[in-house]
């Protein structure tokens, strides 16, 4: 039974990169071996609003060519969009809702929880 006004989706990728040069043991860096993204979009016509929630999972990845690894991490993000008047929307969003510590490149930590707002006009 379909749920009215709800959209669900997901994608997954697996990457197994190896240096095939004879005698080499170097690692490819900054590419997670597993990546999963899932989302849901819930539209509430009576409130003229839409709620988007998504999850991003990044598996372990090498941060140096000698084999140092970054840990896996999961991010949860959410955004509420409200149609104020015809053509004008107000958005409020939270990235990294669970305030996880993570980094994509060694030595460069990403920000914790962050908030966004936007006022959009469609013509």
mmCIF file of C-alpha atoms in Angstrom, residues 8-115:
data_model
loop_
_atom_site.group_PDB
_atom_site.id
_atom_site.type_symbol
_atom_site.label_atom_id
_atom_site.label_comp_id
_atom_site.label_asym_id
_atom_site.label_seq_id
_atom_site.Cartn_x
_atom_site.Cartn_y
_atom_site.Cartn_z
ATOM 1 C CA UNK A 8 11.676 7.153 -0.366
ATOM 2 C CA UNK A 9 14.966 6.451 -2.077
ATOM 3 C CA UNK A 10 18.436 5.048 -1.575
ATOM 4 C CA UNK A 11 21.653 4.275 -3.391
ATOM 5 C CA UNK A 12 24.754 2.289 -2.531
ATOM 6 C CA UNK A 13 28.226 2.051 -3.977
ATOM 7 C CA UNK A 14 31.163 -0.235 -3.302
ATOM 8 C CA UNK A 15 34.626 0.598 -4.575
ATOM 9 C CA UNK A 16 37.588 -1.766 -4.280
ATOM 10 C CA UNK A 17 40.612 0.136 -5.595
ATOM 11 C CA UNK A 18 43.976 -1.631 -5.713
ATOM 12 C CA UNK A 19 47.350 -0.598 -7.063
ATOM 13 C CA UNK A 20 48.214 -3.401 -9.504
ATOM 14 C CA UNK A 21 51.760 -2.189 -10.049
ATOM 15 C CA UNK A 22 54.114 -5.096 -9.384
ATOM 16 C CA UNK A 23 55.741 -4.801 -5.957
ATOM 17 C CA UNK A 24 53.669 -1.769 -4.942
ATOM 18 C CA UNK A 25 51.582 -1.687 -1.787
ATOM 19 C CA UNK A 26 50.427 1.936 -2.055
ATOM 20 C CA UNK A 27 46.829 2.752 -1.198
ATOM 21 C CA UNK A 28 44.447 5.080 -2.993
ATOM 22 C CA UNK A 29 43.327 7.850 -0.659
ATOM 23 C CA UNK A 30 40.086 9.643 0.244
ATOM 24 C CA UNK A 31 37.714 7.176 -1.458
ATOM 25 C CA UNK A 32 35.420 5.267 0.925
ATOM 26 C CA UNK A 33 35.011 1.584 0.161
ATOM 27 C CA UNK A 34 31.275 1.733 1.018
ATOM 28 C CA UNK A 35 28.874 4.638 0.597
ATOM 29 C CA UNK A 36 25.149 4.534 1.297
ATOM 30 C CA UNK A 37 22.679 7.370 0.901
ATOM 31 C CA UNK A 38 18.990 7.186 1.783
ATOM 32 C CA UNK A 39 16.295 9.827 1.835
ATOM 33 C CA UNK A 40 12.658 10.447 2.503
ATOM 34 C CA UNK A 41 10.509 13.338 1.395
ATOM 35 C CA UNK A 42 7.174 13.964 3.088
ATOM 36 C CA UNK A 43 4.791 16.491 1.589
ATOM 37 C CA UNK A 44 2.035 17.935 3.785
ATOM 38 C CA UNK A 45 -0.300 19.850 1.433
ATOM 39 C CA UNK A 46 -2.590 21.095 4.230
ATOM 40 C CA UNK A 47 0.396 22.839 5.836
ATOM 41 C CA UNK A 48 1.929 23.768 2.464
ATOM 42 C CA UNK A 49 5.191 22.238 3.604
ATOM 43 C CA UNK A 50 7.718 19.550 2.753
ATOM 44 C CA UNK A 51 10.087 17.717 5.085
ATOM 45 C CA UNK A 52 13.244 16.161 3.621
ATOM 46 C CA UNK A 53 15.429 13.873 5.733
ATOM 47 C CA UNK A 54 18.493 12.090 4.415
ATOM 48 C CA UNK A 55 21.227 9.852 5.757
ATOM 49 C CA UNK A 56 24.764 9.507 4.388
ATOM 50 C CA UNK A 57 27.033 6.635 5.427
ATOM 51 C CA UNK A 58 30.718 6.690 4.466
ATOM 52 C CA UNK A 59 32.833 3.587 5.047
ATOM 53 C CA UNK A 60 36.487 3.511 6.039
ATOM 54 C CA UNK A 61 38.948 4.988 3.583
ATOM 55 C CA UNK A 62 42.700 5.410 3.374
ATOM 56 C CA UNK A 63 43.995 8.862 4.271
ATOM 57 C CA UNK A 64 47.601 8.171 3.301
ATOM 58 C CA UNK A 65 49.127 5.995 0.622
ATOM 59 C CA UNK A 66 50.906 4.004 3.360
ATOM 60 C CA UNK A 67 47.660 2.677 4.833
ATOM 61 C CA UNK A 68 46.432 5.060 7.570
ATOM 62 C CA UNK A 69 42.635 4.922 7.660
ATOM 63 C CA UNK A 70 39.849 7.318 8.562
ATOM 64 C CA UNK A 71 36.938 5.802 10.480
ATOM 65 C CA UNK A 72 33.495 5.313 8.986
ATOM 66 C CA UNK A 73 30.794 7.852 9.824
ATOM 67 C CA UNK A 74 27.108 8.556 9.298
ATOM 68 C CA UNK A 75 25.453 11.937 8.819
ATOM 69 C CA UNK A 76 21.766 12.763 9.173
ATOM 70 C CA UNK A 77 20.409 15.937 7.578
ATOM 71 C CA UNK A 78 16.943 17.482 7.589
ATOM 72 C CA UNK A 79 15.212 20.390 5.859
ATOM 73 C CA UNK A 80 11.721 21.830 6.260
ATOM 74 C CA UNK A 81 10.348 23.954 3.429
ATOM 75 C CA UNK A 82 7.162 25.981 3.953
ATOM 76 C CA UNK A 83 5.271 27.754 1.185
ATOM 77 C CA UNK A 84 4.429 31.146 2.722
ATOM 78 C CA UNK A 85 2.544 32.583 -0.247
ATOM 79 C CA UNK A 86 2.386 31.531 -3.878
ATOM 80 C CA UNK A 87 5.939 31.450 -5.203
ATOM 81 C CA UNK A 88 7.658 32.204 -1.856
ATOM 82 C CA UNK A 89 9.180 29.461 0.297
ATOM 83 C CA UNK A 90 10.987 29.588 3.619
ATOM 84 C CA UNK A 91 13.516 26.813 4.270
ATOM 85 C CA UNK A 92 15.106 25.750 7.532
ATOM 86 C CA UNK A 93 17.643 22.966 7.587
ATOM 87 C CA UNK A 94 20.091 21.158 9.832
ATOM 88 C CA UNK A 95 23.181 19.395 8.501
ATOM 89 C CA UNK A 96 24.864 16.781 10.684
ATOM 90 C CA UNK A 97 21.814 16.674 12.945
ATOM 91 C CA UNK A 98 23.480 14.231 15.364
ATOM 92 C CA UNK A 99 26.599 16.454 15.614
ATOM 93 C CA UNK A 100 29.074 13.718 14.613
ATOM 94 C CA UNK A 101 32.821 14.392 14.449
ATOM 95 C CA UNK A 102 34.226 13.391 11.053
ATOM 96 C CA UNK A 103 36.686 14.328 8.361
ATOM 97 C CA UNK A 104 36.929 13.654 4.651
ATOM 98 C CA UNK A 105 40.663 14.370 4.384
ATOM 99 C CA UNK A 106 43.180 13.664 7.143
ATOM 100 C CA UNK A 107 43.837 16.675 9.362
ATOM 101 C CA UNK A 108 40.837 18.664 8.115
ATOM 102 C CA UNK A 109 37.888 18.054 10.454
ATOM 103 C CA UNK A 110 34.476 19.037 9.154
ATOM 104 C CA UNK A 111 32.117 21.303 11.028
ATOM 105 C CA UNK A 112 29.703 19.880 13.565
ATOM 106 C CA UNK A 113 25.988 20.551 13.410
ATOM 107 C CA UNK A 114 25.140 23.518 11.208
ATOM 108 C CA UNK A 115 21.939 25.333 10.342
#
